[in-house]
Amino acid sequence: MTKIFKIKSEFKRNIITMFTGTVISQAIPIAISPILTRIYSPEQFGLFALYTSIIALLLLMSTGSYEMAIMLPKKDEDAKYMIYACLFVALFISIFFLTFFYFFAKDIVVYLGNEDILLWLYISPFLIIFLALLQSLNIWNSRKKRYKILANNKILNTSSIGVSQITLGSIVVSNFGLIMGHILGQIVSIITLLKTSLKNDRLIQNFKYKKMFLLMLHYKKFPLFTLPNSIVDGVRLAGINILISKYFSTAILGQFSLAWRMVQAPASMITAAISPVLYQKTSTTPKKDLSKLVQQFLLKASLVSLPIFIIIYFFASDIFVFVFGEQWFEAGLIASSLTPWLFLNFLTSPISSIYIIIDKQQVMFIFSVVYMAVPLTLLALLQGDNFFDVIQVISIAMSGLLIVFIFLLMYFLNRLKD
């Protein structure tokens, strides 16, 4: 009984540590957003959204989803080899996309109708190697339960990005201030976390290629099933931004990206804090007890977040104009429409990894394909309609799918109790 109490106490302390760090780190970009929206135009925010979409999509492919396996081995030595595996795959993917963009970058620019993105297509393959390292080190330190280090690094990351973006936007008249600031902040975060990991864990020692490949083969389900699922998610997120830019305008994309970020911000504060701790908890919890754990999480998460989303739904337009300026009124309308979708996304994001734990990656993949196809199809079919009407339709459709997602997960978890 004492042991169980200690485990629960540790779990709560870890969540509090991550939550505190995440709240501070997320509060920084929220706090500086009114400054950024007065320095940069909706078009520049739209370019930044395109850049982050491309980087996020490449990053999903860059590790083969092997970073998810870092948490699983019983031995730390095997977990270290999964970090090596992530970097090995990232190097291969980087070379592939460097070659691809060399031949097709200009064609992509023509399709997007945005020449400013060309430079970042050429640079992106180099960036994903470093971002893959950052992603792997985050999960490694989560495995080691260094939640205080992770929380502090999140704060360092967002504060570095914020200071860089404001400084570059103030002293340099450029479309690239948001992007360059983001890159500089990530570099600071990588250097700090790598220094800490090398000091505490001796990550580089007695490396054997054969062992790395054997472990990659052992965890082959991640590139076979989890990776396609991640790619589908990446295509959905990047595809939405790309199609908005293509069918409507880069300025509309800027309005949409700000709305998405600001509505998601309160939820992501909690999600980013809970997800690594919840993943570690669920991966060690007996499968027959997962159903109860998920039910408790959904109930508590709903009670915490629902009041916030209700306020956003009814008052988003007034809030956006007051905080960000008159030119962001449309972002407020979009934010209101996105609220149901993002509320349910907040509930489901932390528990999506349970499909991996219960070995239902195939089901997750099928759902993800549908979840990707719906918004992209609606954007293509409704491209001639009013954008705000289109977003409302998409939000309702995606909310319905996430409700199905929850019921489907509970169905599988209840079967494990039998």
PDB file of N, CA and C in Angstrom, residues 53-67 93 128 135 226-235 237:
ATOM      1  N   SER A  53       5.037  24.094 -41.152  1.00  0.00           N
ATOM      2  CA  SER A  53       4.334  22.914 -41.649  1.00  0.00           C
ATOM      3  C   SER A  53       5.286  21.978 -42.377  1.00  0.00           C
ATOM      4  N   ILE A  54       6.137  22.545 -43.225  1.00  0.00           N
ATOM      5  CA  ILE A  54       7.095  21.741 -43.979  1.00  0.00           C
ATOM      6  C   ILE A  54       8.098  21.081 -43.042  1.00  0.00           C
ATOM      7  N   ILE A  55       8.639  21.850 -42.095  1.00  0.00           N
ATOM      8  CA  ILE A  55       9.607  21.317 -41.142  1.00  0.00           C
ATOM      9  C   ILE A  55       8.986  20.205 -40.308  1.00  0.00           C
ATOM     10  N   ALA A  56       7.765  20.419 -39.842  1.00  0.00           N
ATOM     11  CA  ALA A  56       7.091  19.418 -39.008  1.00  0.00           C
ATOM     12  C   ALA A  56       6.873  18.128 -39.783  1.00  0.00           C
ATOM     13  N   LEU A  57       6.498  18.247 -41.053  1.00  0.00           N
ATOM     14  CA  LEU A  57       6.272  17.060 -41.877  1.00  0.00           C
ATOM     15  C   LEU A  57       7.566  16.290 -42.099  1.00  0.00           C
ATOM     16  N   LEU A  58       8.646  16.992 -42.415  1.00  0.00           N
ATOM     17  CA  LEU A  58       9.929  16.335 -42.612  1.00  0.00           C
ATOM     18  C   LEU A  58      10.433  15.703 -41.322  1.00  0.00           C
ATOM     19  N   LEU A  59      10.216  16.385 -40.212  1.00  0.00           N
ATOM     20  CA  LEU A  59      10.677  15.871 -38.929  1.00  0.00           C
ATOM     21  C   LEU A  59       9.965  14.573 -38.564  1.00  0.00           C
ATOM     22  N   LEU A  60       8.689  14.470 -38.877  1.00  0.00           N
ATOM     23  CA  LEU A  60       7.953  13.245 -38.602  1.00  0.00           C
ATOM     24  C   LEU A  60       8.563  12.055 -39.320  1.00  0.00           C
ATOM     25  N   MET A  61       9.044  12.280 -40.529  1.00  0.00           N
ATOM     26  CA  MET A  61       9.641  11.203 -41.304  1.00  0.00           C
ATOM     27  C   MET A  61      11.095  10.945 -40.939  1.00  0.00           C
ATOM     28  N   SER A  62      11.743  11.927 -40.311  1.00  0.00           N
ATOM     29  CA  SER A  62      13.201  11.902 -40.181  1.00  0.00           C
ATOM     30  C   SER A  62      13.735  10.844 -39.224  1.00  0.00           C
ATOM     31  N   THR A  63      12.923  10.370 -38.279  1.00  0.00           N
ATOM     32  CA  THR A  63      13.406   9.401 -37.297  1.00  0.00           C
ATOM     33  C   THR A  63      12.815   8.007 -37.480  1.00  0.00           C
ATOM     34  N   GLY A  64      11.933   7.845 -38.454  1.00  0.00           N
ATOM     35  CA  GLY A  64      11.287   6.553 -38.619  1.00  0.00           C
ATOM     36  C   GLY A  64      10.387   6.194 -37.452  1.00  0.00           C
ATOM     37  N   SER A  65      10.054   7.190 -36.638  1.00  0.00           N
ATOM     38  CA  SER A  65       9.255   7.013 -35.409  1.00  0.00           C
ATOM     39  C   SER A  65       9.968   6.142 -34.375  1.00  0.00           C
ATOM     40  N   TYR A  66      11.262   5.944 -34.549  1.00  0.00           N
ATOM     41  CA  TYR A  66      12.023   5.162 -33.568  1.00  0.00           C
ATOM     42  C   TYR A  66      12.156   5.896 -32.231  1.00  0.00           C
ATOM     43  N   GLU A  67      11.934   7.211 -32.223  1.00  0.00           N
ATOM     44  CA  GLU A  67      12.023   7.925 -30.950  1.00  0.00           C
ATOM     45  C   GLU A  67      10.981   7.425 -29.953  1.00  0.00           C
ATOM     46  N   ILE A  93      17.286  10.444 -44.317  1.00  0.00           N
ATOM     47  CA  ILE A  93      16.143  11.225 -44.795  1.00  0.00           C
ATOM     48  C   ILE A  93      16.583  12.623 -45.224  1.00  0.00           C
ATOM     49  N   ILE A 128      16.409  19.361 -40.009  1.00  0.00           N
ATOM     50  CA  ILE A 128      15.705  18.229 -39.405  1.00  0.00           C
ATOM     51  C   ILE A 128      16.649  17.284 -38.671  1.00  0.00           C
ATOM     52  N   GLN A 135      14.342  16.024 -30.410  1.00  0.00           N
ATOM     53  CA  GLN A 135      13.178  15.194 -30.124  1.00  0.00           C
ATOM     54  C   GLN A 135      13.576  13.925 -29.378  1.00  0.00           C
ATOM     55  N   THR A 226       3.664   2.953 -36.992  1.00  0.00           N
ATOM     56  CA  THR A 226       3.597   4.261 -36.345  1.00  0.00           C
ATOM     57  C   THR A 226       4.050   5.370 -37.280  1.00  0.00           C
ATOM     58  N   LEU A 227       5.118   5.121 -38.062  1.00  0.00           N
ATOM     59  CA  LEU A 227       5.611   6.135 -38.992  1.00  0.00           C
ATOM     60  C   LEU A 227       4.566   6.524 -40.029  1.00  0.00           C
ATOM     61  N   PRO A 228       3.947   5.558 -40.727  1.00  0.00           N
ATOM     62  CA  PRO A 228       2.889   5.961 -41.672  1.00  0.00           C
ATOM     63  C   PRO A 228       1.789   6.773 -41.010  1.00  0.00           C
ATOM     64  N   ASN A 229       1.446   6.400 -39.782  1.00  0.00           N
ATOM     65  CA  ASN A 229       0.430   7.148 -39.053  1.00  0.00           C
ATOM     66  C   ASN A 229       0.889   8.577 -38.795  1.00  0.00           C
ATOM     67  N   SER A 230       2.176   8.744 -38.425  1.00  0.00           N
ATOM     68  CA  SER A 230       2.722  10.074 -38.180  1.00  0.00           C
ATOM     69  C   SER A 230       2.775  10.894 -39.466  1.00  0.00           C
ATOM     70  N   ILE A 231       3.141  10.228 -40.554  1.00  0.00           N
ATOM     71  CA  ILE A 231       3.194  10.927 -41.841  1.00  0.00           C
ATOM     72  C   ILE A 231       1.808  11.412 -42.241  1.00  0.00           C
ATOM     73  N   VAL A 232       0.810  10.572 -42.017  1.00  0.00           N
ATOM     74  CA  VAL A 232      -0.572  10.965 -42.322  1.00  0.00           C
ATOM     75  C   VAL A 232      -0.965  12.197 -41.517  1.00  0.00           C
ATOM     76  N   ASP A 233      -0.616  12.204 -40.231  1.00  0.00           N
ATOM     77  CA  ASP A 233      -0.915  13.368 -39.396  1.00  0.00           C
ATOM     78  C   ASP A 233      -0.187  14.606 -39.906  1.00  0.00           C
ATOM     79  N   GLY A 234       1.075  14.423 -40.296  1.00  0.00           N
ATOM     80  CA  GLY A 234       1.852  15.543 -40.820  1.00  0.00           C
ATOM     81  C   GLY A 234       1.283  16.086 -42.114  1.00  0.00           C
ATOM     82  N   VAL A 235       0.848  15.180 -42.982  1.00  0.00           N
ATOM     83  CA  VAL A 235       0.240  15.597 -44.252  1.00  0.00           C
ATOM     84  C   VAL A 235      -1.044  16.378 -43.985  1.00  0.00           C
ATOM     85  N   LEU A 237      -1.806  18.234 -41.245  1.00  0.00           N
ATOM     86  CA  LEU A 237      -1.501  19.566 -40.722  1.00  0.00           C
ATOM     87  C   LEU A 237      -0.859  20.454 -41.785  1.00  0.00           C
TER      88      LEU A 237
END
